[in-house]
Coordinates of N, CA and C in Angstrom, one line a residue:
X1 N 1.3 -1.1 -0.2 CA -0.2 0.0 -0.2 C 0.6 1.0 0.4
X2 N 0.5 2.0 -1.1 CA 1.5 3.5 -1.5 C 0.6 4.5 -0.8
X3 N 1.1 5.3 0.3 CA 0.3 6.1 0.7 C 1.4 7.5 -0.6
X4 N 0.4 8.7 0.2 CA 0.7 10.6 0.1 C 0.2 10.6 2.0
X5 N 1.6 11.5 2.4 CA 0.6 12.1 3.7 C 1.8 13.5 3.8
X6 N 0.9 14.6 3.5 CA 1.4 16.3 3.1 C 1.2 17.0 4.6
X7 N 2.3 17.7 5.1 CA 2.2 17.7 6.0 C 1.9 19.4 6.1
X8 N 1.4 19.0 7.5 CA 1.1 21.1 8.1 C 1.7 21.2 8.7
X9 N 2.9 20.9 9.3 CA 3.5 21.3 10.4 C 5.0 21.0 9.3
X10 N 6.1 21.3 10.3 CA 7.3 20.7 10.0 C 7.6 19.9 9.6
X11 N 6.8 19.3 11.0 CA 7.2 17.7 10.8 C 6.3 16.9 11.5
X12 N 5.9 16.0 11.0 CA 6.0 15.0 12.6 C 6.3 13.7 13.9
X13 N 5.5 14.0 14.2 CA 6.3 12.3 15.4 C 5.9 11.5 14.1
X14 N 7.0 9.8 14.3 CA 7.5 9.0 13.7 C 5.8 8.1 13.7
X15 N 5.5 7.7 15.5 CA 4.5 7.7 15.2 C 3.0 7.6 15.7
X16 N 2.6 9.1 15.3 CA 1.7 10.0 15.0 C 1.0 10.2 13.4
X17 N 2.1 9.4 13.4 CA 2.4 9.5 11.0 C 1.8 7.9 11.2
X18 N 2.2 7.1 11.5 CA 1.4 6.0 11.7 C 0.2 5.6 11.9
X19 N 0.1 6.0 13.1 CA -1.6 6.3 14.1 C -2.4 7.1 12.5
X20 N -1.8 8.0 11.8 CA -2.3 9.1 10.8 C -3.5 8.4 9.7
X21 N -1.8 8.2 9.3 CA -2.2 7.3 8.1 C -3.4 5.6 8.5
X22 N -3.3 5.5 9.2 CA -4.2 4.3 9.2 C -3.0 2.5 9.1
X23 N -1.8 2.6 9.5 CA -1.1 1.9 9.2 C -1.6 1.2 10.4
X24 N -2.1 1.7 12.1 CA -2.4 1.1 13.4 C -2.8 2.4 13.8
X25 N -3.4 1.1 14.5 CA -5.4 1.3 15.0 C -5.1 2.5 16.1
X26 N -4.2 1.9 16.9 CA -3.7 3.5 18.2 C -2.5 3.6 18.5
X27 N -2.3 4.5 18.4 CA -0.8 4.9 18.5 C 0.8 4.3 19.5
X28 N -0.3 3.7 20.9 CA 0.9 2.6 21.3 C 1.3 1.4 20.5
X29 N -0.3 1.1 20.0 CA 0.8 0.0 18.7 C 0.8 0.3 17.5
X30 N 1.6 2.3 17.1 CA 2.7 2.4 17.0 C 3.7 2.3 17.1
X31 N 3.8 2.7 18.4 CA 5.4 2.8 18.8 C 5.7 1.6 19.5
X32 N 4.9 -0.2 19.8 CA 5.5 -1.0 19.5 C 5.7 -1.3 18.0
X33 N 5.2 -1.4 17.3 CA 5.7 -1.7 16.5 C 6.5 -1.1 15.5
X34 N 7.0 0.5 15.9 CA 8.7 1.4 16.3 C 10.0 0.3 16.5
X35 N 8.9 -0.1 18.7 CA 10.2 -0.3 18.9 C 11.3 -2.3 18.7
X36 N 10.3 -2.6 17.7 CA 10.9 -4.0 17.4 C 11.4 -3.4 15.8
X37 N 11.8 -3.2 15.8 CA 12.3 -1.8 14.4 C 11.6 -2.6 13.4
X38 N 10.6 -2.5 13.1 CA 9.4 -3.4 11.6 C 9.7 -2.1 11.0
X39 N 9.8 -0.8 11.5 CA 9.5 1.1 10.4 C 11.0 0.7 9.8
X40 N 10.8 1.5 8.5 CA 12.0 2.0 8.0 C 11.8 3.3 7.5
X41 N 13.1 4.2 7.8 CA 12.4 6.1 8.0 C 14.0 6.3 6.4
X42 N 13.5 6.1 5.3 CA 14.3 7.1 4.1 C 15.1 5.6 4.4
X43 N 15.2 4.0 3.8 CA 15.5 2.4 4.1 C 16.8 1.9 5.3
X44 N 16.3 3.4 6.7 CA 17.3 2.3 7.5 C 16.2 1.9 8.9
X45 N 16.4 1.3 8.9 CA 15.1 0.3 10.2 C 16.0 2.2 11.4
X46 N 14.4 2.5 11.9 CA 14.4 4.0 12.9 C 13.2 2.9 14.2
X47 N 14.4 3.8 15.7 CA 14.2 2.9 17.1 C 13.3 3.8 17.1
X48 N 13.5 5.4 17.4 CA 12.9 6.7 17.9 C 11.6 6.6 17.7
X49 N 10.5 6.3 18.7 CA 9.4 6.0 18.8 C 9.2 7.6 17.8
X50 N 9.5 8.8 18.4 CA 9.4 9.9 19.0 C 9.8 11.1 17.1
X51 N 10.7 9.9 16.3 CA 11.8 10.8 15.5 C 10.8 11.7 14.2
X52 N 11.9 12.6 14.2 CA 10.7 14.3 12.9 C 11.0 14.2 11.6
X53 N 8.9 13.6 11.5 CA 9.9 13.3 10.2 C 8.7 14.4 8.6
X54 N 10.2 14.5 8.2 CA 9.9 15.7 7.5 C 9.2 15.4 5.6
X55 N 9.4 16.5 5.4 CA 8.8 16.3 3.5 C 9.8 15.7 3.3
X56 N 9.5 15.0 2.7 CA 10.8 14.1 1.1 C 11.2 12.9 1.8
X57 N 10.6 12.6 3.4 CA 11.0 11.3 3.7 C 10.3 10.4 3.3
X58 N 10.5 9.1 3.5 CA 9.6 7.9 3.6 C 9.7 7.1 4.1
X59 N 8.2 6.9 4.9 CA 8.8 5.8 6.1 C 7.6 4.2 5.2
X60 N 8.7 3.0 6.1 CA 8.1 2.0 4.9 C 7.9 0.8 5.3
X61 N 7.1 -0.4 5.6 CA 7.9 -1.7 6.6 C 6.8 -2.0 6.1
X62 N 6.3 -3.3 6.5 CA 6.6 -5.1 5.5 C 4.8 -4.4 5.3
X63 N 4.4 -3.6 3.8 CA 3.1 -4.5 2.9 C 3.1 -2.1 3.0
X64 N 3.3 -1.6 3.4 CA 3.1 -0.3 3.3 C 4.8 0.9 3.0
X65 N 3.9 2.3 2.6 CA 5.5 3.0 2.2 C 4.7 4.3 2.2
X66 N 4.7 5.6 2.9 CA 4.1 6.2 3.2 C 5.2 7.5 2.5
X67 N 4.8 8.3 1.5 CA 5.4 9.4 0.6 C 5.2 10.4 1.9
X68 N 5.8 11.3 2.1 CA 6.1 12.3 3.3 C 6.4 14.1 2.2
X69 N 4.9 14.3 2.0 CA 4.9 15.7 1.1 C 4.9 17.1 2.1

């Protein structure tokens, strides 16, 4: 599933992005997915739950890719 997400501010915390895009149902589930090393930011494993995701970055994982604009 490829998604586009348009930022309304300078950045969005990674866990919030996953929740808003429907990858997880809750913020807690998003944090668990990140802690398990299942989320990549620009192709690198990201373990910081509140990593600042900015325009131009791609967040991906098993079955999804979010293009942030």
